C-alpha cells in the first residue's frame, strides 16, 4: 500500500463543537468511496485513560474489544464506520508521559536530558503513526482534543507541526471553529475564527480546511472573508450547520464537499460516495410509524453523555423497528422518594443502566421489581443485571440480605461478589474485567432467539460477578442463566422465562451497536416494548 495519509483535526474558539462527529463524518465519506480509514483521538489530560473518571467529568467511558477504556468519541467512530477501534485509537498525555518516564528509568535516553521537545513530541508522533504503520489504513484521521491555545494541547500541536512538515503532501490540517450569530446585530461574526487560526499559526500550523459550526448559512461573502483572512481556498471553508441528528452530518458534509476537498489536497482520486445504506437508515429514522416510551433508570441522568452509547443504540434499534423511541431519563434516587408506580406506570419498557457504588441502588431495585411484577419488558445492563439478581434473590427466593459485595461488603448473601483474583487487586485503574469475552447461549432461550446463534462475543467493564454458589437456588426459583462464559463459567445473561421479555446482561451490548449493525438486544427490546404497548 502507498504511504498512509494523515488528516489532523484541531478545534478552536470553544470546546463542544463536535470535532468527533466531524472526524467521523469525514471518515464515513471517505469509507463510502472505498478508502480504508480509521480515526484516533489524542486527549490532553494526565489520566492514563478515562477509566477512573466519574461520568460527570467526561461522560461515558467507551470500551473497545481489546479492553481499552477510552473517550466517548471512539463510540462515534465505531458507530459511523462500523469498524472496531482499539487501544491505539486513544492516547492521553498521561500515557505519553508514562512511557517516556518508563524509558528514562530503563536508561533508554543514553544519559540525555529528557524534554518535552523532542522526547514527548517524538512519543506523540510515534503514537500517531502506529495505526498507519499497521498497513491496514490508507488514511488515518487524528483528532486533537481540547481547543488551540490550551496549555495542555501545546505538545500535541507541536508534534503535529513537526509531523506535517515531515509528511508534506501526505498530511492535511482541518480546523473546526465557531462562527457565532449575534442576533442584536443580525450578523454572523468571523473574528473568533480569525483569532483561532492566528493562534494555530503562532504554533506553526496552517489549516488547509476550515470547518465552521454555525446556526445560519454562511453565505459566499463570509466564506470569502474567512478564506482571505485565514489563508485557505474559498472552497475549503466548509459550513457545518446545526443538524437535528448527528447522523445527518455526513450528508451535510457531502453537500459541502468536505471529503472531495480533502482528497484533492491529499492528491488522492475521488468518486461518488455510496451512501445508500446511510440514507435508508436516515429515512427510517425520520419516518417512524409508531412511538414508544422507554425509561432509562440510572444515577447519572443529569448528564446525557454518561449514557451516550445506550442512547445511540436506541436510535439504531428504533430506526430498525421504524419506531420512535422516547427515552425518559429517571433518576434512581427519585424512585426511592416517589415509589415506582408514579414514575414508571406509563412506560413500555424499562432499562436499568450500568453504574458504580451505592447511591441510587434501592431505586434501581424498585424499578426491576416493578418491571418483573407488571410484566413490562426489561433490560438490565451490567449493574442493571446485578440489580435484577439482587431483586430476585430478595423478593422471590426470600433472601432478605441478598446484595452485591460492592455495596454491602459484609452481607450474609453476596449474590453478586468479587472473584478470587479480583480480591487481590489493589489498584483502581484498568483492573476491571475489560473488553471482549465469549459467551455461550443456551439453545431455545430468549438470548439465543435474540442473537440467532450459539456463541457471541461482548464487551465488559466490571469487577463484580454473579456468585455461582447461588446458581442452583436461583434456578429452582425460576431464574434462567442463558449465557455463560465458556472459559470461566461466569454468568453473562439472566432471564425470567415466565416473563414476556426480561433480560439482564453482565456485558455492555451498547458498545457494539452501529448504524450498519444495530445491536440485536436493543432491536428486540424495542420490538418487545412495542408489542407490550400494543397489547396494553
Ligand atoms: N459496579 C459494578 C461492577 O463493578 C457494575 C459495573 C457496571 O455497571 N459497568 O461490577
Coordinates of C-alpha atoms and ligand atoms in Angstrom, one line a residue:
X1 CA 0.0 0.0 0.0
X2 CA 1.2 3.5 -0.8
X3 CA 2.2 5.6 2.2
X4 CA -0.6 6.4 4.7
X5 CA -2.1 9.9 4.5
X6 CA -2.7 11.7 7.8
X7 CA -5.5 14.2 8.5
X8 CA -5.3 16.2 11.7
X9 CA -8.5 17.8 13.2
X10 CA -8.0 20.6 15.6
X11 CA -10.6 22.8 17.4
X12 CA -10.8 26.4 18.1
X13 CA -12.9 29.1 19.8
X14 CA -14.7 26.8 22.2
X15 CA -15.0 23.2 23.1
X16 CA -18.0 21.0 22.4
X17 CA -18.2 22.0 18.7
X18 CA -18.3 18.3 17.7
X19 CA -14.8 17.5 16.4
X20 CA -15.6 13.8 17.0
X21 CA -18.7 14.0 14.7
X22 CA -16.9 16.0 12.0
X23 CA -14.0 13.5 12.1
X24 CA -16.4 10.5 12.0
X25 CA -18.4 12.1 9.2
X26 CA -15.3 12.8 7.1
X27 CA -14.1 9.2 7.7
X28 CA -17.6 7.9 6.7
X29 CA -17.5 9.8 3.4
X30 CA -14.0 8.5 2.7
X31 CA -15.0 5.0 3.6
X32 CA -18.1 5.3 1.3
X33 CA -15.6 6.0 -1.5
X34 CA -13.8 2.7 -0.8
X35 CA -10.9 4.0 1.3
X36 CA -9.8 2.2 4.5
X37 CA -9.9 4.8 7.2
X38 CA -9.5 4.9 11.0
X39 CA -9.8 7.7 13.5
X40 CA -7.7 8.3 16.5
X41 CA -8.3 10.7 19.5
X42 CA -5.5 12.4 21.4
X43 CA -6.7 13.6 24.8
X44 CA -4.6 16.2 26.6
X45 CA -5.3 15.2 30.2
X46 CA -2.9 13.4 32.6
X47 CA -5.1 10.4 33.5
X48 CA -3.8 7.3 31.8
X49 CA -7.3 6.7 30.5
X50 CA -10.8 7.9 31.4
X51 CA -11.5 4.6 33.3
X52 CA -11.1 6.2 36.7
X53 CA -13.1 9.4 35.8
X54 CA -16.6 10.0 37.2
X55 CA -19.0 10.1 34.3
X56 CA -20.0 13.6 35.3
X57 CA -16.4 14.7 34.4
X58 CA -16.1 13.3 31.0
X59 CA -19.3 11.5 30.0
X60 CA -19.4 7.8 29.2
X61 CA -16.2 5.7 29.2
X62 CA -16.2 3.7 26.0
X63 CA -14.7 0.3 25.9
X64 CA -13.0 -1.4 22.9
X65 CA -12.7 -5.1 22.1
X66 CA -9.1 -5.2 23.4
X67 CA -10.3 -3.8 26.7
X68 CA -9.2 -0.1 26.4
X69 CA -11.2 2.3 28.4
X70 CA -11.5 5.3 26.1
X71 CA -13.0 8.6 25.3
X72 CA -16.7 8.5 24.2
X73 CA -15.7 9.9 20.7
X74 CA -14.4 6.4 19.9
X75 CA -18.0 5.3 20.2
X76 CA -19.0 7.7 17.5
X77 CA -16.1 6.5 15.3
X78 CA -17.3 2.9 15.6
X79 CA -21.0 3.8 15.1
X80 CA -20.2 5.8 12.0
X81 CA -17.6 3.4 10.5
X82 CA -18.9 0.0 11.7
X83 CA -15.2 -0.9 12.4
X84 CA -13.8 -1.7 15.8
X85 CA -11.2 0.6 17.3
X86 CA -8.5 -0.4 19.8
X87 CA -6.1 0.9 22.5
X88 CA -4.1 2.6 19.8
X89 CA -7.0 4.8 18.8
X90 CA -7.0 6.8 22.1
X91 CA -3.9 8.3 23.5
X92 CA -3.7 10.6 26.6
X93 CA -1.0 12.9 27.9
X94 CA -0.8 10.5 30.8
X95 CA 0.0 7.6 28.6
X96 CA 2.7 9.6 26.7
X97 CA 4.4 10.7 29.8
X98 CA 4.2 7.3 31.4
X99 CA 6.0 5.7 28.5
X100 CA 8.6 8.4 28.3
X101 CA 9.3 8.2 32.0
X102 CA 9.4 4.3 31.9
X103 CA 12.0 4.6 29.1
X104 CA 14.0 7.1 31.1
X105 CA 14.1 4.7 34.1
X106 CA 15.4 2.0 31.8
X107 CA 18.2 4.2 30.6
X108 CA 16.9 4.4 27.1
X109 CA 17.8 8.1 26.6
X110 CA 21.6 7.4 27.0
X111 CA 22.2 10.0 29.7
X112 CA 20.4 12.8 27.9
X113 CA 18.2 15.4 29.5
X114 CA 14.6 14.3 28.8
X115 CA 12.5 17.1 27.5
X116 CA 9.1 18.0 26.0
X117 CA 10.8 18.6 22.7
X118 CA 11.9 16.2 21.3
X119 CA 11.2 13.3 23.7
X120 CA 7.5 13.9 24.5
X121 CA 6.8 15.1 20.9
X122 CA 8.6 12.1 19.5
X123 CA 6.4 9.8 21.6
X124 CA 3.3 11.6 20.4
X125 CA 4.5 11.3 16.8
X126 CA 5.2 7.6 17.1
X127 CA 1.7 7.0 18.6
X128 CA 0.1 8.9 15.8
X129 CA 1.9 6.7 13.2
X130 CA 1.2 3.4 15.0
X131 CA -2.1 2.9 13.2
X132 CA -0.7 3.9 9.8
X133 CA 2.3 1.6 10.2
X134 CA 0.0 -1.4 10.6
X135 CA -0.6 -1.2 6.8
X136 CA -4.3 -1.5 7.3
X137 CA -5.3 2.0 6.6
X138 CA -4.9 4.4 3.7
X139 CA -6.0 7.3 5.8
X140 CA -5.6 8.0 9.5
X141 CA -7.6 10.9 10.9
X142 CA -6.2 12.2 14.2
X143 CA -8.5 14.3 16.3
X144 CA -6.7 16.5 18.8
X145 CA -8.8 17.0 21.9
X146 CA -9.2 20.4 23.6
X147 CA -9.0 23.9 22.0
X148 CA -6.0 25.6 20.4
X149 CA -4.4 27.8 22.9
X150 CA -4.9 25.4 25.8
X151 CA -1.6 24.9 27.7
X152 CA -2.4 21.2 27.8
X153 CA -2.6 20.8 24.0
X154 CA 0.7 22.5 23.2
X155 CA 2.9 19.4 22.9
X156 CA 0.3 17.8 20.7
X157 CA 0.0 20.8 18.4
X158 CA 3.8 20.9 18.3
X159 CA 4.0 17.2 17.4
X160 CA 1.5 17.8 14.6
X161 CA 3.6 20.7 13.3
X162 CA 6.7 18.6 13.1
X163 CA 4.8 15.7 11.6
X164 CA 3.1 17.8 8.9
X165 CA 6.5 19.2 8.0
X166 CA 7.9 15.7 7.6
X167 CA 4.9 14.2 5.8
X168 CA 4.5 17.1 3.4
X169 CA 1.7 16.4 0.9
X170 CA 0.7 13.3 2.8
X171 CA -0.9 15.3 5.5
X172 CA -3.7 17.8 6.0
X173 CA -4.9 20.0 8.8
X174 CA -8.6 20.7 9.4
X175 CA -9.5 23.4 11.9
X176 CA -13.0 23.3 13.4
X177 CA -14.3 26.7 14.7
X178 CA -17.5 28.5 15.6
X179 CA -19.0 31.4 13.6
X180 CA -21.4 32.9 16.1
X181 CA -24.6 34.7 15.2
X182 CA -25.2 38.0 17.0
X183 CA -28.9 38.4 17.0
X184 CA -28.8 42.1 18.1
X185 CA -26.6 42.9 15.1
X186 CA -28.3 40.2 12.9
X187 CA -24.9 39.1 11.8
X188 CA -22.5 36.2 11.7
X189 CA -19.1 37.0 13.1
X190 CA -15.9 35.7 11.7
X191 CA -13.5 37.3 14.2
X192 CA -13.3 34.4 16.6
X193 CA -12.3 32.1 13.7
X194 CA -9.7 34.6 12.5
X195 CA -8.2 34.7 16.0
X196 CA -8.3 31.0 16.4
X197 CA -6.5 30.5 13.1
X198 CA -3.9 33.1 14.2
X199 CA -3.4 31.1 17.4
X200 CA -2.8 28.0 15.3
X201 CA -0.4 29.9 13.0
X202 CA 1.5 31.1 16.1
X203 CA 2.2 27.4 16.8
X204 CA 3.4 27.0 13.2
X205 CA 0.3 25.2 11.9
X206 CA -1.6 26.4 8.9
X207 CA -5.0 24.9 8.4
X208 CA -5.8 23.6 4.9
X209 CA -9.5 23.4 5.6
X210 CA -11.8 25.3 7.9
X211 CA -15.0 23.7 9.1
X212 CA -17.2 26.4 10.7
X213 CA -20.0 25.5 13.1
X214 CA -22.9 27.9 12.6
X215 CA -26.6 28.3 13.3
X216 CA -27.1 30.1 10.0
X217 CA -25.9 29.5 6.4
X218 CA -22.6 31.2 5.9
X219 CA -23.1 32.8 2.5
X220 CA -20.5 33.5 -0.1
X221 CA -19.3 36.7 1.5
X222 CA -18.5 35.2 4.8
X223 CA -16.7 32.3 3.1
X224 CA -14.7 34.7 1.0
X225 CA -13.8 36.7 4.1
X226 CA -12.7 33.7 6.1
X227 CA -10.7 32.4 3.1
X228 CA -8.9 35.7 2.8
X229 CA -8.1 36.2 6.5
X230 CA -7.2 32.6 7.2
X231 CA -5.1 31.7 4.1
X232 CA -7.4 28.9 2.9
X233 CA -9.0 28.3 -0.5
X234 CA -12.6 29.5 -0.7
X235 CA -13.9 26.0 -1.3
X236 CA -12.0 24.9 1.8
X237 CA -14.3 26.9 4.0
X238 CA -16.9 24.3 4.9
X239 CA -20.1 25.2 6.6
X240 CA -21.3 22.9 9.4
X241 CA -24.8 24.0 10.1
X242 CA -26.6 22.6 13.2
X243 CA -28.4 19.4 12.5
X244 CA -31.3 17.7 14.4
X245 CA -29.4 14.4 14.5
X246 CA -25.7 13.8 14.3
X247 CA -26.4 11.1 11.7
X248 CA -27.2 13.9 9.2
X249 CA -23.8 15.4 9.4
X250 CA -22.1 13.1 6.9
X251 CA -24.8 14.1 4.3
X252 CA -24.3 17.8 5.2
X253 CA -20.6 17.4 4.8
X254 CA -21.2 15.6 1.4
X255 CA -23.1 18.7 0.2
X256 CA -20.3 20.9 1.4
X257 CA -17.8 18.6 -0.4
X258 CA -15.6 18.2 2.7
X259 CA -14.2 14.8 1.6
X260 CA -13.7 15.9 -2.0
X261 CA -11.6 18.9 -1.0
X262 CA -9.6 16.7 1.5
X263 CA -8.9 14.1 -1.2
X264 CA -7.9 16.8 -3.7
X265 CA -5.5 18.3 -1.2
X266 CA -4.0 14.8 -0.5
X267 CA -3.7 14.1 -4.2
X268 CA -6.0 11.1 -4.0
X269 CA -8.6 10.1 -6.5
X270 CA -12.2 10.9 -5.6
X271 CA -15.5 9.3 -6.7
X272 CA -19.2 9.4 -5.8
X273 CA -19.6 8.1 -2.2
X274 CA -22.0 5.2 -1.8
X275 CA -24.3 6.4 0.9
X276 CA -27.4 4.3 0.1
X277 CA -27.4 2.4 3.4
X278 CA -26.9 5.5 5.4
X279 CA -29.7 7.3 3.6
X280 CA -32.1 4.5 4.1
X281 CA -31.2 4.5 7.8
X282 CA -32.0 8.2 7.9
X283 CA -35.2 7.7 6.1
X284 CA -36.3 5.1 8.6
X285 CA -35.2 7.3 11.5
X286 CA -37.1 10.3 10.2
X287 CA -40.3 8.5 9.4
X288 CA -41.4 6.4 12.4
X289 CA -44.7 4.5 12.2
X290 CA -45.0 4.1 15.9
X291 CA -43.7 5.6 19.2
X292 CA -42.8 4.0 22.5
X293 CA -41.6 5.3 25.8
X294 CA -38.7 3.6 27.4
X295 CA -37.5 4.5 30.9
X296 CA -33.7 4.6 31.4
X297 CA -33.1 4.3 35.2
X298 CA -29.7 5.5 36.3
X299 CA -28.0 7.9 38.7
X300 CA -26.1 10.0 36.2
X301 CA -29.2 11.1 34.2
X302 CA -28.5 14.8 34.6
X303 CA -25.6 14.3 32.1
X304 CA -26.9 12.6 29.0
X305 CA -23.3 12.0 27.8
X306 CA -22.9 9.5 30.6
X307 CA -25.2 7.1 28.7
X308 CA -24.1 8.1 25.2
X309 CA -23.8 4.6 23.7
X310 CA -27.1 3.4 25.2
X311 CA -28.9 6.4 23.7
X312 CA -27.4 5.8 20.3
X313 CA -28.2 2.1 20.5
X314 CA -31.8 3.1 20.9
X315 CA -31.6 5.4 17.9
X316 CA -30.3 2.5 15.8
X317 CA -32.8 0.0 17.2
X318 CA -35.7 2.5 16.8
X319 CA -34.9 3.0 13.1
X320 CA -34.6 -0.7 12.6
X321 CA -38.2 -1.0 14.0
X322 CA -39.4 2.2 12.3
X323 CA -40.3 3.3 15.8
X324 CA -39.5 6.5 17.6
X325 CA -38.0 5.7 21.0
X326 CA -38.8 8.4 23.5
X327 CA -36.2 7.8 26.2
X328 CA -37.3 9.0 29.6
X329 CA -34.4 9.5 32.0
X330 CA -35.4 8.5 35.5
X331 CA -33.1 9.3 38.4
X332 CA -33.0 6.2 40.6
X333 CA -32.9 8.3 43.7
X334 CA -36.2 9.9 42.8
X335 CA -37.7 6.4 42.6
X336 CA -36.7 5.9 46.2
X337 CA -38.6 9.0 47.1
X338 CA -41.7 8.7 45.0
X339 CA -42.0 5.0 44.6
X340 CA -42.1 3.0 41.4
X341 CA -45.7 3.3 40.3
X342 CA -45.9 7.1 39.8
X343 CA -42.7 7.3 37.7
X344 CA -42.9 4.0 35.8
X345 CA -46.5 3.4 35.1
X346 CA -46.6 4.9 31.5
X347 CA -43.5 3.1 30.3
X348 CA -43.5 0.5 27.5
X349 CA -40.0 -0.8 28.5
X350 CA -37.6 -0.3 31.4
X351 CA -33.8 -0.3 31.2
X352 CA -31.7 -0.3 34.3
X353 CA -28.3 1.3 33.5
X354 CA -24.7 0.4 34.3
X355 CA -23.1 2.2 37.2
X356 CA -20.9 2.0 40.3
X357 CA -21.4 2.4 44.0
X358 CA -24.2 2.6 46.4
X359 CA -26.1 5.8 45.5
X360 CA -29.5 5.1 43.9
X361 CA -29.3 1.3 44.2
X362 CA -32.6 0.8 46.1
X363 CA -34.4 2.9 43.4
X364 CA -32.9 0.6 40.8
X365 CA -34.2 -2.5 42.7
X366 CA -37.7 -0.9 42.8
X367 CA -37.5 -0.4 39.0
X368 CA -36.6 -4.1 38.5
X369 CA -39.4 -5.3 40.8
X370 CA -41.9 -3.1 39.0
X371 CA -40.9 -4.4 35.6
X372 CA -40.9 -8.0 36.8
X373 CA -44.2 -7.9 38.5
X374 CA -46.0 -5.9 35.9
X375 CA -44.5 -7.9 33.0
X376 CA -43.0 -4.8 31.4
X377 CA -40.1 -5.6 29.0
X378 CA -36.9 -5.2 31.0
X379 CA -33.2 -4.9 30.1
X380 CA -30.6 -4.7 32.8
X381 CA -27.1 -3.8 31.7
X382 CA -24.1 -4.7 33.9
X383 CA -25.1 -3.1 37.3
X384 CA -28.7 -3.4 35.9
X385 CA -28.3 -7.2 35.6
X386 CA -26.7 -7.3 39.1
X387 CA -29.8 -5.4 40.4
X388 CA -32.1 -8.0 38.7
X389 CA -30.3 -10.8 40.5
X390 CA -30.4 -9.0 43.9
X391 CA -34.1 -8.2 43.5
X392 CA -35.0 -11.8 42.5
X393 CA -33.0 -13.0 45.5
X394 CA -34.7 -10.8 47.9
X395 CA -38.3 -10.9 46.6
X396 CA -38.6 -14.4 45.0
X397 CA -36.0 -16.5 46.9
X398 CA -36.7 -14.8 50.2
X399 CA -33.0 -14.0 50.8
X400 CA -33.6 -10.7 52.6
X401 CA -29.9 -10.0 52.9
X402 CA -29.2 -10.6 49.2
X403 CA -26.8 -7.9 48.0
X404 CA -23.8 -7.1 46.0
X405 CA -20.5 -7.1 47.9
X406 CA -19.7 -3.9 46.1
X407 CA -22.4 -2.1 48.2
X408 CA -22.5 -4.2 51.4
X409 CA -19.2 -5.9 52.0
X410 CA -20.4 -7.8 55.0
X411 CA -23.7 -9.1 53.6
X412 CA -24.7 -12.6 54.5
X413 CA -25.8 -13.3 51.0
X414 CA -23.3 -11.8 48.5
X415 CA -25.2 -13.0 45.4
X416 CA -23.0 -10.6 43.4
X417 CA -19.4 -10.9 44.5
X418 CA -15.7 -10.4 43.6
X419 CA -13.9 -13.4 42.1
X420 CA -10.8 -14.5 43.9
X421 CA -8.3 -12.8 41.5
X422 CA -10.2 -9.5 41.8
X423 CA -9.9 -9.7 45.6
X424 CA -6.1 -9.4 45.2
X425 CA -6.3 -6.3 43.1
X426 CA -5.2 -3.1 44.8
X427 CA -5.3 -0.5 42.0
X428 CA -8.4 1.1 40.5
X429 CA -7.0 2.0 37.1
X430 CA -7.5 -0.6 34.3
X431 CA -8.1 -3.5 36.7
X432 CA -11.7 -4.5 35.9
X433 CA -12.8 -7.3 33.7
X434 CA -12.4 -5.3 30.5
X435 CA -13.1 -5.9 26.8
X436 CA -14.4 -8.8 24.7
X437 CA -15.3 -12.1 26.2
X438 CA -17.1 -15.1 24.6
X439 CA -20.5 -16.1 25.9
X440 CA -22.2 -19.4 25.1
X441 CA -26.0 -19.2 24.8
X442 CA -28.5 -21.8 25.9
X443 CA -30.5 -23.2 23.0
X444 CA -34.1 -22.0 22.8
X445 CA -33.5 -19.3 25.4
X446 CA -34.7 -15.7 24.7
X447 CA -31.0 -14.7 24.3
X448 CA -30.5 -17.4 21.7
X449 CA -33.5 -16.2 19.8
X450 CA -32.4 -12.6 20.0
X451 CA -28.9 -13.3 18.7
X452 CA -29.8 -16.1 16.4
X453 CA -26.6 -18.0 17.2
X454 CA -25.0 -20.1 19.9
X455 CA -21.8 -18.2 20.6
X456 CA -21.4 -14.4 20.9
X457 CA -18.7 -12.0 22.0
X458 CA -19.5 -8.9 24.0
X459 CA -17.5 -6.2 25.8
X460 CA -17.2 -6.0 29.6
X461 CA -16.4 -3.4 32.2
X462 CA -17.0 -4.5 35.8
X463 CA -15.4 -6.0 38.9
X464 CA -18.3 -8.0 40.4
X465 CA -19.9 -11.1 39.1
X466 CA -22.9 -13.4 39.8
X467 CA -21.9 -15.6 42.6
X468 CA -22.2 -19.2 41.3
X469 CA -22.6 -20.6 44.8
X470 CA -26.3 -19.4 44.4
X471 CA -26.8 -20.8 40.9
X472 CA -28.9 -23.8 41.9
X473 CA -31.1 -21.9 44.4
X474 CA -31.9 -19.3 41.7
X475 CA -32.6 -21.9 39.1
X476 CA -35.0 -23.7 41.3
X477 CA -36.8 -20.4 41.9
X478 CA -37.3 -19.8 38.2
X479 CA -34.4 -17.7 37.0
X480 CA -32.6 -18.9 33.9
X481 CA -28.9 -18.5 33.2
X482 CA -28.8 -18.4 29.5
X483 CA -25.4 -17.0 28.7
X484 CA -22.3 -18.5 30.3
X485 CA -18.7 -17.6 29.7
X486 CA -17.3 -20.9 28.3
X487 CA -13.7 -20.3 29.7
X488 CA -14.6 -19.3 33.2
X489 CA -18.2 -20.5 33.8
X490 CA -19.2 -17.0 34.8
X491 CA -22.8 -15.9 34.3
X492 CA -23.3 -13.5 31.5
X493 CA -27.1 -13.4 31.0
X494 CA -30.0 -14.0 33.2
X495 CA -33.7 -14.4 32.2
X496 CA -37.1 -15.0 33.7
X497 CA -38.8 -17.4 31.3
X498 CA -42.3 -16.8 32.6
X499 CA -42.0 -13.1 31.9
X500 CA -42.6 -11.8 28.3
X501 CA -39.2 -10.2 28.0
X502 CA -36.8 -10.0 30.9
X503 CA -33.1 -10.0 30.4
X504 CA -30.1 -9.0 32.5
X505 CA -26.7 -8.9 30.8
X506 CA -23.4 -8.6 32.6
X507 CA -21.7 -7.2 29.5
X508 CA -22.3 -3.9 27.6
X509 CA -24.2 -4.5 24.3
X510 CA -24.4 -0.8 23.8
X511 CA -20.7 -0.6 22.8
X512 CA -21.3 -2.7 19.7
X513 CA -24.4 -1.1 18.1
X514 CA -23.7 0.8 14.9
X515 CA -25.7 2.4 12.2
X516 CA -25.0 -0.5 9.8
X517 CA -25.5 -3.2 12.5
X518 CA -28.0 -2.2 15.2
X519 CA -27.5 -4.4 18.2
X520 CA -29.9 -7.3 18.3
X521 CA -30.6 -6.9 22.0
X522 CA -31.7 -3.4 21.6
X523 CA -33.6 -4.2 18.4
X524 CA -35.5 -7.0 20.1
X525 CA -36.0 -5.0 23.3
X526 CA -37.6 -2.2 21.3
X527 CA -39.8 -4.8 19.4
X528 CA -40.9 -6.3 22.7
X529 CA -41.7 -2.8 24.2
X530 CA -43.7 -2.0 21.1
X531 CA -45.6 -5.3 21.4
X532 CA -46.2 -4.5 25.1
X533 CA -47.7 -1.1 24.1
X534 CA -50.0 -2.6 21.5
X535 CA -51.3 -5.2 23.9
X536 CA -51.8 -2.8 26.8
Ligands
LIG1 N1 -20.3 -1.7 39.7 C1 -20.5 -3.0 39.1 C2 -19.2 -3.8 39.0 O1 -18.1 -3.3 39.1 C3 -21.1 -2.8 37.7 C4 -20.3 -2.1 36.7 C5 -21.0 -1.5 35.5 O2 -22.3 -1.4 35.6 N2 -20.3 -1.2 34.5 O3 -19.3 -5.0 38.8

